[in-house]
């Protein structure tokens, strides 16, 4: 079994503001964004990723009120609860979308290898 400290070397995706990795021990995805760690099962991660992507950045940009300067982003289990400005939302989107892309790519490669092993 891997040591917890070894898991950070298996980074799925990394940006200037954070990184993500998959924990084989707990079968979860760990997100470090702006020095805040949050852990998700795959379905929770996908829900969180869709929620962040659903924030309408254009509405925030065109709305001149003070309330539109930041938006509260949180998950159902309160793994992540922060009021983020527009730039931080875009950075979090980049991290989450990159992580999802990496997971999809890994899944596709595993499927191809499995088919090739059967042939």
Protein backbone atom coordinates (compact mmCIF):
# COMPACT_ATOMS: atom_id res chain seq x y z
CA UNK A 1 0.00 0.00 0.00
CA UNK A 2 1.24 3.47 -0.84
CA UNK A 3 2.16 5.96 1.82
CA UNK A 4 -0.02 9.06 1.95
CA UNK A 5 3.05 11.21 1.26
CA UNK A 6 3.69 9.23 -1.95
CA UNK A 7 0.27 10.13 -3.33
CA UNK A 8 1.24 13.72 -4.08
CA UNK A 9 3.67 12.47 -6.70
CA UNK A 10 0.74 11.09 -8.74
CA UNK A 11 -0.56 14.47 -9.74
CA UNK A 12 -3.46 14.39 -12.21
CA UNK A 13 -3.37 18.06 -13.15
CA UNK A 14 -1.53 21.13 -11.93
CA UNK A 15 -1.91 24.88 -12.35
CA UNK A 16 -0.31 27.89 -10.70
CA UNK A 17 -3.10 27.98 -8.11
CA UNK A 18 -3.36 24.31 -7.25
CA UNK A 19 -3.19 20.68 -8.20
CA UNK A 20 -5.22 17.50 -8.04
CA UNK A 21 -4.34 13.89 -7.47
CA UNK A 22 -6.09 10.57 -7.11
CA UNK A 23 -5.82 8.62 -3.87
CA UNK A 24 -5.79 4.89 -4.52
CA UNK A 25 -6.20 4.15 -0.81
CA UNK A 26 -9.49 6.05 -0.38
CA UNK A 27 -10.55 5.89 -4.06
CA UNK A 28 -11.04 9.63 -4.13
CA UNK A 29 -9.81 12.76 -5.84
CA UNK A 30 -8.00 15.36 -3.75
CA UNK A 31 -8.05 18.97 -4.89
CA UNK A 32 -5.63 21.55 -3.54
CA UNK A 33 -6.81 24.98 -4.62
CA UNK A 34 -5.30 28.11 -3.08
CA UNK A 35 -3.81 26.01 -0.26
CA UNK A 36 -7.18 24.46 0.62
CA UNK A 37 -7.53 20.69 0.41
CA UNK A 38 -10.83 19.01 -0.39
CA UNK A 39 -11.56 15.35 -1.04
CA UNK A 40 -14.25 13.95 -3.35
CA UNK A 41 -15.53 10.61 -4.53
CA UNK A 42 -15.75 10.63 -8.33
CA UNK A 43 -19.48 11.43 -8.47
CA UNK A 44 -19.06 14.27 -5.95
CA UNK A 45 -16.16 15.63 -7.98
CA UNK A 46 -18.22 15.62 -11.19
CA UNK A 47 -21.09 17.42 -9.45
CA UNK A 48 -18.68 20.02 -8.05
CA UNK A 49 -17.04 20.49 -11.45
CA UNK A 50 -20.43 21.04 -13.12
CA UNK A 51 -21.44 23.48 -10.38
CA UNK A 52 -18.30 25.59 -10.87
CA UNK A 53 -18.76 25.50 -14.64
CA UNK A 54 -22.37 26.67 -14.27
CA UNK A 55 -21.31 30.01 -12.74
CA UNK A 56 -22.12 32.66 -15.34
CA UNK A 57 -18.91 34.68 -15.58
CA UNK A 58 -20.34 37.10 -18.16
CA UNK A 59 -23.21 38.04 -15.84
CA UNK A 60 -20.70 38.68 -13.07
CA UNK A 61 -18.60 40.87 -15.37
CA UNK A 62 -21.50 42.98 -16.61
CA UNK A 63 -23.20 43.35 -13.24
CA UNK A 64 -21.78 46.47 -11.60
CA UNK A 65 -23.18 45.79 -8.14
CA UNK A 66 -20.90 44.87 -5.26
CA UNK A 67 -22.66 41.52 -4.79
CA UNK A 68 -21.47 40.32 -8.20
CA UNK A 69 -17.78 40.79 -7.39
CA UNK A 70 -17.60 37.36 -5.78
CA UNK A 71 -19.70 34.24 -5.51
CA UNK A 72 -19.95 31.61 -2.83
CA UNK A 73 -18.85 28.24 -4.19
CA UNK A 74 -19.53 25.26 -1.97
CA UNK A 75 -20.11 21.54 -2.18
CA UNK A 76 -22.94 19.60 -0.62
CA UNK A 77 -20.73 18.05 2.05
CA UNK A 78 -18.97 21.35 2.73
CA UNK A 79 -15.63 19.98 1.56
CA UNK A 80 -15.15 23.30 -0.16
CA UNK A 81 -16.83 26.55 0.80
CA UNK A 82 -15.25 29.80 -0.35
CA UNK A 83 -16.33 33.13 -1.69
CA UNK A 84 -14.36 33.42 -4.94
CA UNK A 85 -13.88 36.38 -7.24
CA UNK A 86 -14.09 36.06 -11.02
CA UNK A 87 -10.38 35.29 -11.50
CA UNK A 88 -10.44 32.60 -8.81
CA UNK A 89 -13.52 30.98 -10.36
CA UNK A 90 -11.77 30.84 -13.74
CA UNK A 91 -8.66 29.36 -12.09
CA UNK A 92 -10.73 26.76 -10.22
CA UNK A 93 -12.51 25.88 -13.47
CA UNK A 94 -9.17 25.34 -15.16
CA UNK A 95 -8.05 23.00 -12.39
CA UNK A 96 -11.29 21.01 -12.28
CA UNK A 97 -11.67 20.77 -16.07
CA UNK A 98 -8.04 19.71 -16.45
CA UNK A 99 -8.54 17.06 -13.79
CA UNK A 100 -11.67 15.74 -15.50
CA UNK A 101 -9.84 15.66 -18.84
CA UNK A 102 -6.99 13.67 -17.31
CA UNK A 103 -9.41 11.20 -15.72
CA UNK A 104 -11.26 10.75 -19.03
CA UNK A 105 -8.00 10.29 -20.91
CA UNK A 106 -6.78 7.71 -18.40
CA UNK A 107 -10.09 5.86 -18.64
CA UNK A 108 -9.93 5.80 -22.44
CA UNK A 109 -6.36 4.52 -22.41
CA UNK A 110 -7.29 1.76 -19.96
CA UNK A 111 -10.20 0.75 -22.21
CA UNK A 112 -7.91 0.59 -25.25
CA UNK A 113 -5.34 -1.48 -23.38
CA UNK A 114 -8.05 -3.86 -22.16
CA UNK A 115 -9.34 -4.35 -25.72
CA UNK A 116 -5.81 -4.94 -27.01
CA UNK A 117 -5.17 -7.55 -24.30
CA UNK A 118 -8.29 -9.45 -25.34
CA UNK A 119 -7.27 -9.50 -29.00
